[in-house]
Short mmCIF file of C-alpha atoms and ligand atoms in Angstrom, two decimals:
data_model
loop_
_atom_site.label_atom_id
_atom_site.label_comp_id
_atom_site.label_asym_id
_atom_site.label_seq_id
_atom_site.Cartn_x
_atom_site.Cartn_y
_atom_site.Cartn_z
CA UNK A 260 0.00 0.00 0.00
CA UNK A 261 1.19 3.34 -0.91
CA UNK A 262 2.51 5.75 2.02
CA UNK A 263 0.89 8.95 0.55
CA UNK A 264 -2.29 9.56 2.50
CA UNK A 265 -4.88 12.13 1.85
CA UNK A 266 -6.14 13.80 4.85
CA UNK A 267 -9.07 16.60 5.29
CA UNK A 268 -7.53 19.96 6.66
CA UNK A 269 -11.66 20.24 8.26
CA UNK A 270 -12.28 17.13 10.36
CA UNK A 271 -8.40 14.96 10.43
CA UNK A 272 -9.88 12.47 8.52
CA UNK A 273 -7.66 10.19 7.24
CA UNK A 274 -8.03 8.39 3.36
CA UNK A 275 -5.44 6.54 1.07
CA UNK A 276 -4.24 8.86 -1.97
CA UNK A 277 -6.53 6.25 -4.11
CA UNK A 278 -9.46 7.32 -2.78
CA UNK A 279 -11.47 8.69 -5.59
CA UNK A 280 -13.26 11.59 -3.93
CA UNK A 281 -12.04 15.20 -3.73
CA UNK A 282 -13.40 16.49 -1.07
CA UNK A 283 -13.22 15.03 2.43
CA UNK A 284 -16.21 11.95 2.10
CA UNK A 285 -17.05 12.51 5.91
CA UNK A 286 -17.78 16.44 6.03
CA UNK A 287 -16.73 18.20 2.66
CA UNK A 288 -13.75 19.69 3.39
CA UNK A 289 -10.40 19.87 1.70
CA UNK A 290 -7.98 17.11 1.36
CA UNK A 291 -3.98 17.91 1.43
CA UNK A 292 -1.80 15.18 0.50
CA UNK A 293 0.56 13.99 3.18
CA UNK A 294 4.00 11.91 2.75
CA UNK A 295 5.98 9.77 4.01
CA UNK A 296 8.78 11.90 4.42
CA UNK A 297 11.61 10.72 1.16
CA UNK A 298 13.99 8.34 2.26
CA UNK A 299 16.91 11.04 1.69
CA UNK A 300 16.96 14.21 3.51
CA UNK A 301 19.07 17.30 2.84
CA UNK A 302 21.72 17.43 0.61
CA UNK A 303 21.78 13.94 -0.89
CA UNK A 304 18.04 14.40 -2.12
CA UNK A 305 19.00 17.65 -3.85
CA UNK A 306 21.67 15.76 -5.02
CA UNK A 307 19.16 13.36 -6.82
CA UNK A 308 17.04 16.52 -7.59
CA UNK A 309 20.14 17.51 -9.33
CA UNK A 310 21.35 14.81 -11.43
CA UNK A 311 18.08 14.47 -13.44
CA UNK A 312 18.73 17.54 -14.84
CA UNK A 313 21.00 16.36 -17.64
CA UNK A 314 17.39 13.85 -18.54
CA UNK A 315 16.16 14.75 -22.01
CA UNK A 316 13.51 11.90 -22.55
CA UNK A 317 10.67 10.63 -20.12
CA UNK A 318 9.08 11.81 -17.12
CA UNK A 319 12.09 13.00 -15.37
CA UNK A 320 12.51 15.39 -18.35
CA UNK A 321 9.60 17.76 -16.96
CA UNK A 322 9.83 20.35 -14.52
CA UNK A 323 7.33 18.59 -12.19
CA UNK A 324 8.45 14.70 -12.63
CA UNK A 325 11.69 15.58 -11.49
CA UNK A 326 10.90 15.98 -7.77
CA UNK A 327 8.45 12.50 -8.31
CA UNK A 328 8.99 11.39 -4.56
CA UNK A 329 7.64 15.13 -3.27
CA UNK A 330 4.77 15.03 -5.73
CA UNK A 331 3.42 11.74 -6.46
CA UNK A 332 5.79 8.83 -5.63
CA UNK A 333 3.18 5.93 -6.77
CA UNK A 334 2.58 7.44 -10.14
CA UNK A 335 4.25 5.12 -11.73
CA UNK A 336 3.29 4.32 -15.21
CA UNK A 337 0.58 6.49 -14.92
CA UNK A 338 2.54 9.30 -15.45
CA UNK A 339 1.26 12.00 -18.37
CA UNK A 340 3.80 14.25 -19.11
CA UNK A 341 3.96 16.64 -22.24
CA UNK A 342 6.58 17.80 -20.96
CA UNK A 343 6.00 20.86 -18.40
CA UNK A 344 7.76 22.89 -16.30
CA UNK A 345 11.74 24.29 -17.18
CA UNK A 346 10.42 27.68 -17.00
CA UNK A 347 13.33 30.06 -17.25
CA UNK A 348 14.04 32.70 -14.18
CA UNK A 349 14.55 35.82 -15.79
CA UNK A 350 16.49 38.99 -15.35
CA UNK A 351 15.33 42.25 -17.01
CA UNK A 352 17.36 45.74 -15.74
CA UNK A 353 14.32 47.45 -17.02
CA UNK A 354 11.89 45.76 -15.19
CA UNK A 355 14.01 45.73 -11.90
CA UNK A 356 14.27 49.53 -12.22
CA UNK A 357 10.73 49.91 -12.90
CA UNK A 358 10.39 48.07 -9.33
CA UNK A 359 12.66 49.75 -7.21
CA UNK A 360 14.14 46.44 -6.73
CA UNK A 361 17.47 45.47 -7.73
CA UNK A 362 16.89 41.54 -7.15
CA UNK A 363 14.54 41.18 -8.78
CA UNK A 364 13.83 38.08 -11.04
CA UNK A 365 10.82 36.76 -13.13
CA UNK A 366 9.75 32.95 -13.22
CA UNK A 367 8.26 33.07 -16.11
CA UNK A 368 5.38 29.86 -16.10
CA UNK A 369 3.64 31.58 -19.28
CA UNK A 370 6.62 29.34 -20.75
CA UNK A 371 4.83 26.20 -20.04
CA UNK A 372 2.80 24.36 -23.05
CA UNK A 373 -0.33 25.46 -22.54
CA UNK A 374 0.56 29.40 -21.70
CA UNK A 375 0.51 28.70 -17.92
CA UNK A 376 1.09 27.72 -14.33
CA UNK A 377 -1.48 25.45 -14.80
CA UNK A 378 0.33 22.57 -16.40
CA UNK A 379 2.39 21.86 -13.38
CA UNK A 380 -0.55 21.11 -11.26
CA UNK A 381 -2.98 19.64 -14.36
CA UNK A 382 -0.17 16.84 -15.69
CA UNK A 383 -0.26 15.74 -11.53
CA UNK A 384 -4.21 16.30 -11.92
CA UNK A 385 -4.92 13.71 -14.94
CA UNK A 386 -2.30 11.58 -13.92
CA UNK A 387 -4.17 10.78 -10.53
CA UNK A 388 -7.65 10.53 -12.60
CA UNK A 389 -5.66 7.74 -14.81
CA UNK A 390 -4.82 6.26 -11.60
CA UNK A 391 -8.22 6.03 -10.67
CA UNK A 392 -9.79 5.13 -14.02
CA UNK A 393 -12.32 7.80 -14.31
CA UNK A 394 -14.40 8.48 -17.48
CA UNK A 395 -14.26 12.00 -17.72
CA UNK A 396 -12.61 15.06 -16.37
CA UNK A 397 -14.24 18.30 -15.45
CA UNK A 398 -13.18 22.22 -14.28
CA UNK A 399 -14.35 25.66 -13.98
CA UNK A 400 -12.26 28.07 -15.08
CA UNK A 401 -11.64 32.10 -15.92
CA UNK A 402 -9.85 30.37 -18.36
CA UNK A 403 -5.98 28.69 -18.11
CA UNK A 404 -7.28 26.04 -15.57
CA UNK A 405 -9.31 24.93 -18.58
CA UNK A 406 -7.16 25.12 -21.53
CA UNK A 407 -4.54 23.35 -19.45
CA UNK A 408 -7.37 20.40 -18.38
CA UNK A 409 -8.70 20.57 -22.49
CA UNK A 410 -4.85 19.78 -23.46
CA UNK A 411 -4.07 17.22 -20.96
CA UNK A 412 -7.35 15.33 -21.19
CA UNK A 413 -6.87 14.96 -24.92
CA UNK A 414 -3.45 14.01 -24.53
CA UNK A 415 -4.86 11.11 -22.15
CA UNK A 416 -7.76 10.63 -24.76
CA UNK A 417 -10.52 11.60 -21.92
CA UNK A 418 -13.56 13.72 -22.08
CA UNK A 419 -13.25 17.16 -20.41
CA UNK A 420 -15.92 19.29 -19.54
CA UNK A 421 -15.06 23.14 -18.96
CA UNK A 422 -17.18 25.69 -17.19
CA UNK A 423 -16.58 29.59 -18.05
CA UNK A 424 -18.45 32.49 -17.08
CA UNK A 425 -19.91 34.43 -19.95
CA UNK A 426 -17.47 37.57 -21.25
CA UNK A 427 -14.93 37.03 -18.16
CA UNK A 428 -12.46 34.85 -20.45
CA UNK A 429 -9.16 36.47 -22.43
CA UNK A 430 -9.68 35.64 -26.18
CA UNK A 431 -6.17 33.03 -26.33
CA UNK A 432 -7.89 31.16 -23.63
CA UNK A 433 -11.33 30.81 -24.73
CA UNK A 434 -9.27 29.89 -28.14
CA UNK A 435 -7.50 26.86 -26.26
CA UNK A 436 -10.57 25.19 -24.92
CA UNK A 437 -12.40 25.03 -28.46
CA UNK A 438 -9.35 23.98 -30.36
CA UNK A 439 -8.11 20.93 -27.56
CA UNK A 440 -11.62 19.80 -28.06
CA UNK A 441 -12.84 20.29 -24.53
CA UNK A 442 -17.00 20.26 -24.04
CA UNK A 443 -17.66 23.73 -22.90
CA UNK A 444 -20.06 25.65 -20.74
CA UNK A 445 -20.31 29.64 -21.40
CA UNK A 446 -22.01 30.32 -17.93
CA UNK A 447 -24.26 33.09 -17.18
CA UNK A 448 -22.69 33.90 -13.91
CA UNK A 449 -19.22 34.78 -12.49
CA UNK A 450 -16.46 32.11 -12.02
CA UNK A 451 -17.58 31.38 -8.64
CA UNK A 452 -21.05 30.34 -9.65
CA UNK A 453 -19.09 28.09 -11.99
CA UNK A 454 -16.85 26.87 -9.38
CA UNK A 455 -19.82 25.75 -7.49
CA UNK A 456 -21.35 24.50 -10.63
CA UNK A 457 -18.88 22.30 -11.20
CA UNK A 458 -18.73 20.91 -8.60
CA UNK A 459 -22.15 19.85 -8.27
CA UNK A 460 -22.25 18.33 -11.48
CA UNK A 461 -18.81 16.69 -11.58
CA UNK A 462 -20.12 14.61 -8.13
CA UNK A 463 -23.99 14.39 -9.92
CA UNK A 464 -22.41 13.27 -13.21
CA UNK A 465 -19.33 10.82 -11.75
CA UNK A 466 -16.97 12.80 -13.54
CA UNK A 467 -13.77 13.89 -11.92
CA UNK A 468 -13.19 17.15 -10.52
CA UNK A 469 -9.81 18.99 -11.59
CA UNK A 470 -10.02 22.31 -10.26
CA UNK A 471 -7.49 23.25 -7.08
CA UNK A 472 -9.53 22.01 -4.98
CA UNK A 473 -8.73 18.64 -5.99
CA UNK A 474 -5.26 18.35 -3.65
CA UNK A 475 -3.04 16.93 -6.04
CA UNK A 476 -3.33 19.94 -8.44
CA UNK A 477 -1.57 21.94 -5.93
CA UNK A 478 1.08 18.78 -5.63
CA UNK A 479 2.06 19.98 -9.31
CA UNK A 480 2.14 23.49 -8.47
CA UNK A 481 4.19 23.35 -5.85
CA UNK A 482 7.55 22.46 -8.20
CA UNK A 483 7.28 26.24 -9.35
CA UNK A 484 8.72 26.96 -5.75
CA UNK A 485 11.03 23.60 -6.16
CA UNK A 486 12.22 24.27 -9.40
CA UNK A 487 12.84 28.05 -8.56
CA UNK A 488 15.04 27.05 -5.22
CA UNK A 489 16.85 24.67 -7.65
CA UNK A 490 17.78 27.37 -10.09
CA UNK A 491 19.17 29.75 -7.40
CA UNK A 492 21.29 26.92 -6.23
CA UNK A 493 18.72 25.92 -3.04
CA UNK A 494 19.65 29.63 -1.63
CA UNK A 495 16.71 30.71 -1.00
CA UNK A 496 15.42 34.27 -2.12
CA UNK A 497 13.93 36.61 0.72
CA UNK A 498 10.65 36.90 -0.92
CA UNK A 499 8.38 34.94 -3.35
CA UNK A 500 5.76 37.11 -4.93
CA UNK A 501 2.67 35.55 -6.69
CA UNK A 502 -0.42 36.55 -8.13
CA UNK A 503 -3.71 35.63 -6.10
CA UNK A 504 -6.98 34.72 -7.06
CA UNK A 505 -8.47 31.50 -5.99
CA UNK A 506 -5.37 31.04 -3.59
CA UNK A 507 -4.67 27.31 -4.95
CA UNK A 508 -0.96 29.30 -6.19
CA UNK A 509 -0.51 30.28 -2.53
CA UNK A 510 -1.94 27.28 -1.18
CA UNK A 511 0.39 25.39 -2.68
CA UNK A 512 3.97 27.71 -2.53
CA UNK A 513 3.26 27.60 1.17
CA UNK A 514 2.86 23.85 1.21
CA UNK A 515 5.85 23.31 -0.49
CA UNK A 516 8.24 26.26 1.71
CA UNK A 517 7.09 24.09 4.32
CA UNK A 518 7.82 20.65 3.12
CA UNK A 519 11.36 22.17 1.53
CA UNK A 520 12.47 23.12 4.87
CA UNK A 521 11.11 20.16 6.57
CA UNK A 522 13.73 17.73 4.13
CA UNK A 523 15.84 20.01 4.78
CA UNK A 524 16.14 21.20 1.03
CA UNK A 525 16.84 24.28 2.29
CA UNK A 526 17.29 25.91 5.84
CA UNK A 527 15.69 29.31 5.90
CA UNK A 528 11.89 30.47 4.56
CA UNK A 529 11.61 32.79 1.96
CA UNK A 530 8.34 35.13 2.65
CA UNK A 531 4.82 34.98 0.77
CA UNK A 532 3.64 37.78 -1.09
CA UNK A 533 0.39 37.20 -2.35
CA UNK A 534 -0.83 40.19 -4.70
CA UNK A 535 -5.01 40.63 -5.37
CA UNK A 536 -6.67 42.83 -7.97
CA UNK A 537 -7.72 45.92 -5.78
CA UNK A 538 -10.96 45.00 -7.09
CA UNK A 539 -11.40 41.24 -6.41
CA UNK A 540 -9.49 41.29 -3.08
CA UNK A 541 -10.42 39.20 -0.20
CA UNK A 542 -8.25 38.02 0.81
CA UNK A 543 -5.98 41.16 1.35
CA UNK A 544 -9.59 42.44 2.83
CA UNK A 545 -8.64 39.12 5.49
CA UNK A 546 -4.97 39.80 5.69
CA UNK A 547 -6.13 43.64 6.73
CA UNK A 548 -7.90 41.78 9.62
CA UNK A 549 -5.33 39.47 11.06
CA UNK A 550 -7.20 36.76 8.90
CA UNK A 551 -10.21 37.31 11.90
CA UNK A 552 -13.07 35.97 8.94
CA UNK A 553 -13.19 35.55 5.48
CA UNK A 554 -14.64 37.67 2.86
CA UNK A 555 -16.25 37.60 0.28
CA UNK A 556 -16.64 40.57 -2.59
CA UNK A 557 -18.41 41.37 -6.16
CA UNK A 558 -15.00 41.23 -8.25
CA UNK A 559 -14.09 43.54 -10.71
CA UNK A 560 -11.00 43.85 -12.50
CA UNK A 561 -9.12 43.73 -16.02
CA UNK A 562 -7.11 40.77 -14.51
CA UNK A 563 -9.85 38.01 -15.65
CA UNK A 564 -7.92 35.58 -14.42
CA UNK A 565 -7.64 36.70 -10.69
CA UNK A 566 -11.17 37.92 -11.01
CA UNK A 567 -12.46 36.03 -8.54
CA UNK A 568 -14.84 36.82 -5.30
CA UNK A 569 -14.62 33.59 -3.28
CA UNK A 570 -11.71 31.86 -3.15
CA UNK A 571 -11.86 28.05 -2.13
CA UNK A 572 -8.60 27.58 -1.07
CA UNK A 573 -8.66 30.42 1.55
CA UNK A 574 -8.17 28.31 4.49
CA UNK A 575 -4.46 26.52 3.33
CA UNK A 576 -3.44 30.24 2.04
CA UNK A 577 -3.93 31.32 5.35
CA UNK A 578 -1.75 29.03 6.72
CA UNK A 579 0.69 29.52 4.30
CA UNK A 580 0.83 33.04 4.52
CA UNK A 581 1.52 33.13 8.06
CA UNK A 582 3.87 30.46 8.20
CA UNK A 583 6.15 32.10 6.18
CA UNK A 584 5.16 35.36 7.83
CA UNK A 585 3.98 36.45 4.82
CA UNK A 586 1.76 39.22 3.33
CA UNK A 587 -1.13 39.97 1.23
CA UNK A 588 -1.97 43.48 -0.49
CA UNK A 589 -3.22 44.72 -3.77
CA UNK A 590 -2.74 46.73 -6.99
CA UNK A 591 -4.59 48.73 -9.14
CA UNK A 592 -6.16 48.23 -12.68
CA UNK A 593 -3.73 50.80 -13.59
CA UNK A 594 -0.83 49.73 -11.74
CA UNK A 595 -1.41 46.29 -13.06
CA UNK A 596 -1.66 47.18 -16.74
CA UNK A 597 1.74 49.57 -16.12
CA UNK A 598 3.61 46.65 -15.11
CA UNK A 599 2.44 44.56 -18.07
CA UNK A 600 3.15 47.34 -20.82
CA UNK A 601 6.72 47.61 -18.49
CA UNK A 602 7.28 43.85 -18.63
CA UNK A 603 6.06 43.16 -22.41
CA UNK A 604 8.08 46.25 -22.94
CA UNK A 605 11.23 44.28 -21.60
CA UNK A 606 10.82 41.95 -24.48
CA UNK A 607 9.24 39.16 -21.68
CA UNK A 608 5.47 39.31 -21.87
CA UNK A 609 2.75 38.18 -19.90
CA UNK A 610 -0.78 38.56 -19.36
CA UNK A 611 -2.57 41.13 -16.97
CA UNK A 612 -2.66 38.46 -13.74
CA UNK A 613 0.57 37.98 -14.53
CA UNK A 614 1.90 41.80 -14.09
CA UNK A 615 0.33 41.70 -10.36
CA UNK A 616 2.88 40.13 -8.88
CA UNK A 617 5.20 42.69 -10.57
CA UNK A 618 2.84 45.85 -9.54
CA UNK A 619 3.00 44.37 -6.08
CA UNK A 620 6.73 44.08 -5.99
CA UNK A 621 6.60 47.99 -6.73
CA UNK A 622 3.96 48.77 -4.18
CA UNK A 623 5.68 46.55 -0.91
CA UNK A 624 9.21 48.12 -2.01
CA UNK A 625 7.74 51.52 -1.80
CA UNK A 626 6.41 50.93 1.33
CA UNK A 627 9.34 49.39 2.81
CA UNK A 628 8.35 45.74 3.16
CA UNK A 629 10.35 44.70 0.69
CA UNK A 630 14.43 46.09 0.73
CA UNK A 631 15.84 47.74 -2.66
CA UNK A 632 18.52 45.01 -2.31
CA UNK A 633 16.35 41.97 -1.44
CA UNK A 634 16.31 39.00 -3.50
CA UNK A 635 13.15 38.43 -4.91
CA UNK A 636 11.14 36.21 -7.43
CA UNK A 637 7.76 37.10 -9.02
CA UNK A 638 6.05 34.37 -10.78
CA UNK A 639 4.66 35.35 -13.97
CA UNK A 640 1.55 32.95 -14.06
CA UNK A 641 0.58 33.40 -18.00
CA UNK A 642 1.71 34.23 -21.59
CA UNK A 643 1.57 37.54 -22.81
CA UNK A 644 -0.67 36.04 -26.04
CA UNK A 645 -3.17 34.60 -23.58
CA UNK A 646 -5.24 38.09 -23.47
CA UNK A 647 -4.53 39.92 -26.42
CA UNK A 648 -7.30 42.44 -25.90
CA UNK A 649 -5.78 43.96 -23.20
CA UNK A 650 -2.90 44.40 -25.21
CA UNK A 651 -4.84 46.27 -28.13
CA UNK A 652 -7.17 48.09 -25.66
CA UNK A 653 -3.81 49.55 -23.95
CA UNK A 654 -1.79 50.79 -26.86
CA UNK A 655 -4.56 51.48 -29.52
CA UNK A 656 -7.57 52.29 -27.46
CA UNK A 657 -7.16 54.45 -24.36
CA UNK A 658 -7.79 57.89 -24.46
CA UNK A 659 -5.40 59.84 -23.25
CA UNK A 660 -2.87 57.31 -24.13
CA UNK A 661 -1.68 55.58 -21.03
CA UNK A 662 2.75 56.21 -20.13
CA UNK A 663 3.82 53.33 -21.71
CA UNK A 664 1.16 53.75 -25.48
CA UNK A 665 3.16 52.03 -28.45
CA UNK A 666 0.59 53.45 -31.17
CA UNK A 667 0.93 52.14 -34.37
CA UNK A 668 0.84 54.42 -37.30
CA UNK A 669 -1.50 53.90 -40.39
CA UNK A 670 0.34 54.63 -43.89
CA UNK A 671 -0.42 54.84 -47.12
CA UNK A 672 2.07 52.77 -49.02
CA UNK A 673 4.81 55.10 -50.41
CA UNK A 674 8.19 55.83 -49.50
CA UNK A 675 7.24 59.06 -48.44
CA UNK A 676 4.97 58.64 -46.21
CA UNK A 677 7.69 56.08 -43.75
CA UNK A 678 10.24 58.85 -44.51
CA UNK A 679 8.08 61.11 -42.53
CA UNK A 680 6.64 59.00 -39.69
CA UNK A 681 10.90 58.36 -38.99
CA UNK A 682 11.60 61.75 -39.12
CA UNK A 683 9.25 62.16 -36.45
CA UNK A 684 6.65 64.55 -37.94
CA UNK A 685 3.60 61.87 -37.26
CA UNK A 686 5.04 60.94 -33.05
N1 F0G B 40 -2.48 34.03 -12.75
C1 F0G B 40 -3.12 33.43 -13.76
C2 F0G B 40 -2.61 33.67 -15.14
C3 F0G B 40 -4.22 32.59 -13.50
O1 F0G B 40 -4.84 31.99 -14.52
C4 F0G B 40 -4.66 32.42 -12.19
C5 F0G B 40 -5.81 31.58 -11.88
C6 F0G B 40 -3.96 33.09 -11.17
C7 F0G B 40 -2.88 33.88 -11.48
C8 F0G B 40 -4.34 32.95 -9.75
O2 F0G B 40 -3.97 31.73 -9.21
O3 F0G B 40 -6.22 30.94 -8.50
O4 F0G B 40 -4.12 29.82 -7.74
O5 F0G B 40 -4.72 32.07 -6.88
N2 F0G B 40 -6.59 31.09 -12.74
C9 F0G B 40 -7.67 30.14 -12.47
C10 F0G B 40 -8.21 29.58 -13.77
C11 F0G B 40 -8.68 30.64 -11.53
O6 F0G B 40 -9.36 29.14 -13.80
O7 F0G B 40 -7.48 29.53 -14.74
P1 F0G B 40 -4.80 31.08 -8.01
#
């Protein structure tokens, strides 16, 4: 019998990591997968962490296989792997300065094969429903949670079933799920009416439930911390800054901070930064109150991705805020949409979610949480192409044209006319 136990954060209860359900059976709450701890501690398991680097071929190619005995150790040849993960940790001098933080560096998940974070936790996801045999696969989504689940569940050759609210999903995303062939729901309702939707149906219909609720989503998800530790040389960075919507991101950094010091991966805790849309925000409406009750809003922001009223994993992003005495706070719209035209600008990219973390960096050096000098890594959740509206809507559309406006210039086709737009005459 496998040593990986599920057990419900709620009422203790205890269930093998077979156990179909995704929610706690007894009362409904949410499951966290626990280990045996890995036979090697320390340095020898970073060690074997290490040496699969060189792999090229297999499982132990992806970003997320690699660290198998802290995600799933009985996967065995269950395994789906596209492969995911590698993201690169970026440096950008322009980016940085826009911060007011020297240290700053970019983990860039839009790199991933589906545009997002999302893989890490969704290859875990469908791997665990092949484990289990189910027939079908279900989400909601504002819209990466989805294309990831439409890509992996045709790459297993299952039946997925995605649940978006109506005009809250970016254009690439929306784009994914028809083209991987996924069965999907536009929703008259916001994401959180999907959320529960979904999760009615998926226990009505039998059909397994793959949003971050399910625990070993967040399994996946946690190898963006792993793989970032590994790529600084297991020194830890003083902060980890990550965009926050329905928490399962911050859920599952914390989880993994955590388990790295526990093994001994490393020896000191980097500190949470969890960034919220000023106008879906919680959680940071929580934080505000030394996390005395949880909140709920009517969200509104550009960030469709983080737009998001109710999160579900609230409870484990508690905890892993103030484990790693962490903090929550928010950005603006306009802050938000700064950041992006500064990081696209860079020559990096991503999408508005994404530029959060970035805005936030801005906002906790200027207030002095964060030092000038600090190391610190912002996770950039999604690719720039995922939401190409905002793009347009920023440089071509806004009236006065925001600080950062790349207009294009309509020509007619002579020489002329590009002789005089150079010159200057049309800027
Ligand atoms: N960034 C992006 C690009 C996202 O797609 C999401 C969540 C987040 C940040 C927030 O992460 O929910 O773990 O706090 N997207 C979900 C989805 C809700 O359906 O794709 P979180």
């Amino acid at each position: 019998m496998s040593a990986t136990r599920q057990l419900c954060a709620s009422c203790g209860r205890d269930s093998p990591d077979t156990d179909p359900h995704t929610r706690c059976a007894q009362c409904g709450g949410l499951l966290a997968i626990d280990y045996a701890p890995p036979v090697l501690g320390g340095p020898a398991l970073r060690a074997v962490f290490d040496a699969r680097l060189g792999v090229r071929r297999g499982p132990l190619a992806s970003g997320v296989w690699r660290f198998t005995e802290v995600v799933l150790p009985d996967a065995g040849e269950h395994v789906l792997s596209y492969p995911e993960g590698n993201t690169p940790l970026l440096a950008s001098v322009a980016v940085a300065a826009w911060a007011g933080v020297d240290g700053l560096l970019l983990k860039h998940e839009g790199h991933n094969p589906t545009g997002s974070f999302k893989d890490r936790g969704m290859t875990v996801g469908v791997t665990q429903a092949r484990r289990l045999s189910v027939r079908a696969v279900a989400c909601a989504s504002t819209g990466n949670t989805g294309a990831s689940l439409a890509a992996y569940a045709a790459l297993a050759g299952l039946p997925a079933l995605v649940l978006v609210p109506r005009g809250q999903v970016a254009l690439g995303k929306l784009a994914q799920l028809l083209a991987y062939g996924a069965r999907t729901l536009v929703v008259r309702g916001t994401f959180d009416q999907c959320l529960e939707l979904a999760d009615e149906a998926s226990e009505r219909l039998g059909v397994y439930l793959l949003n971050s609720v399910n625990p070993f989503r967040l399994e996946g998800q946690k190898t963006i911390v792993l793989e970032l530790l590994q790529q600084l040389g297991w020194q830890p960075p003083a902060w980890i800054v990550v965009p926050a919507g329905n928490l399962g991101n911050t859920a599952a950094f914390g989880k993994a901070l955590e388990e790295a010091c526990q093994w001994r991966l490393i020896r000191r805790l980097p500190r949470l930064a969890a960034i919220q849309a000023a106008g879906a925000a919680p959680f940071a409406l929580s934080f505000r109150d030394g996390f005395a009750r949880r909140h709920q809003v009517e969200p509104h922001t550009v960030a469709t991705a983080i737009n998001i009223g109710n999160p579900a994993s609230y409870e484990r992003a508690v905890r892993a805020i103030q484990r790693t005495n962490g903090v929550v706070t928010t950005v603006t719209d306009d802050e938000l949409l700064e950041a992006k035209a500064v990081v696209d600008g860079a020559g990096i990219g991503c999408e508005p979610a994404s530029a959060a973390a970035v805005a936030g960096v801005r906002r906790l050096g200027r207030e002095g949480v964060i030092g000038r000098g600090e190391r610190v890594v912002a996770v950039l959740t999604g690719h720039l192409l995922k939401d190409p509206a905002s793009v347009t809507q920023y440089h071509q559309e806004r009236e006065p044209p925001p600080p950062h406006a790349n207009r294009p210039v309509e020509i007619d086709a002579r020489l002329a006319e590009v002789e005089r737009v150079m010159s200057g005459r049309l800027r």
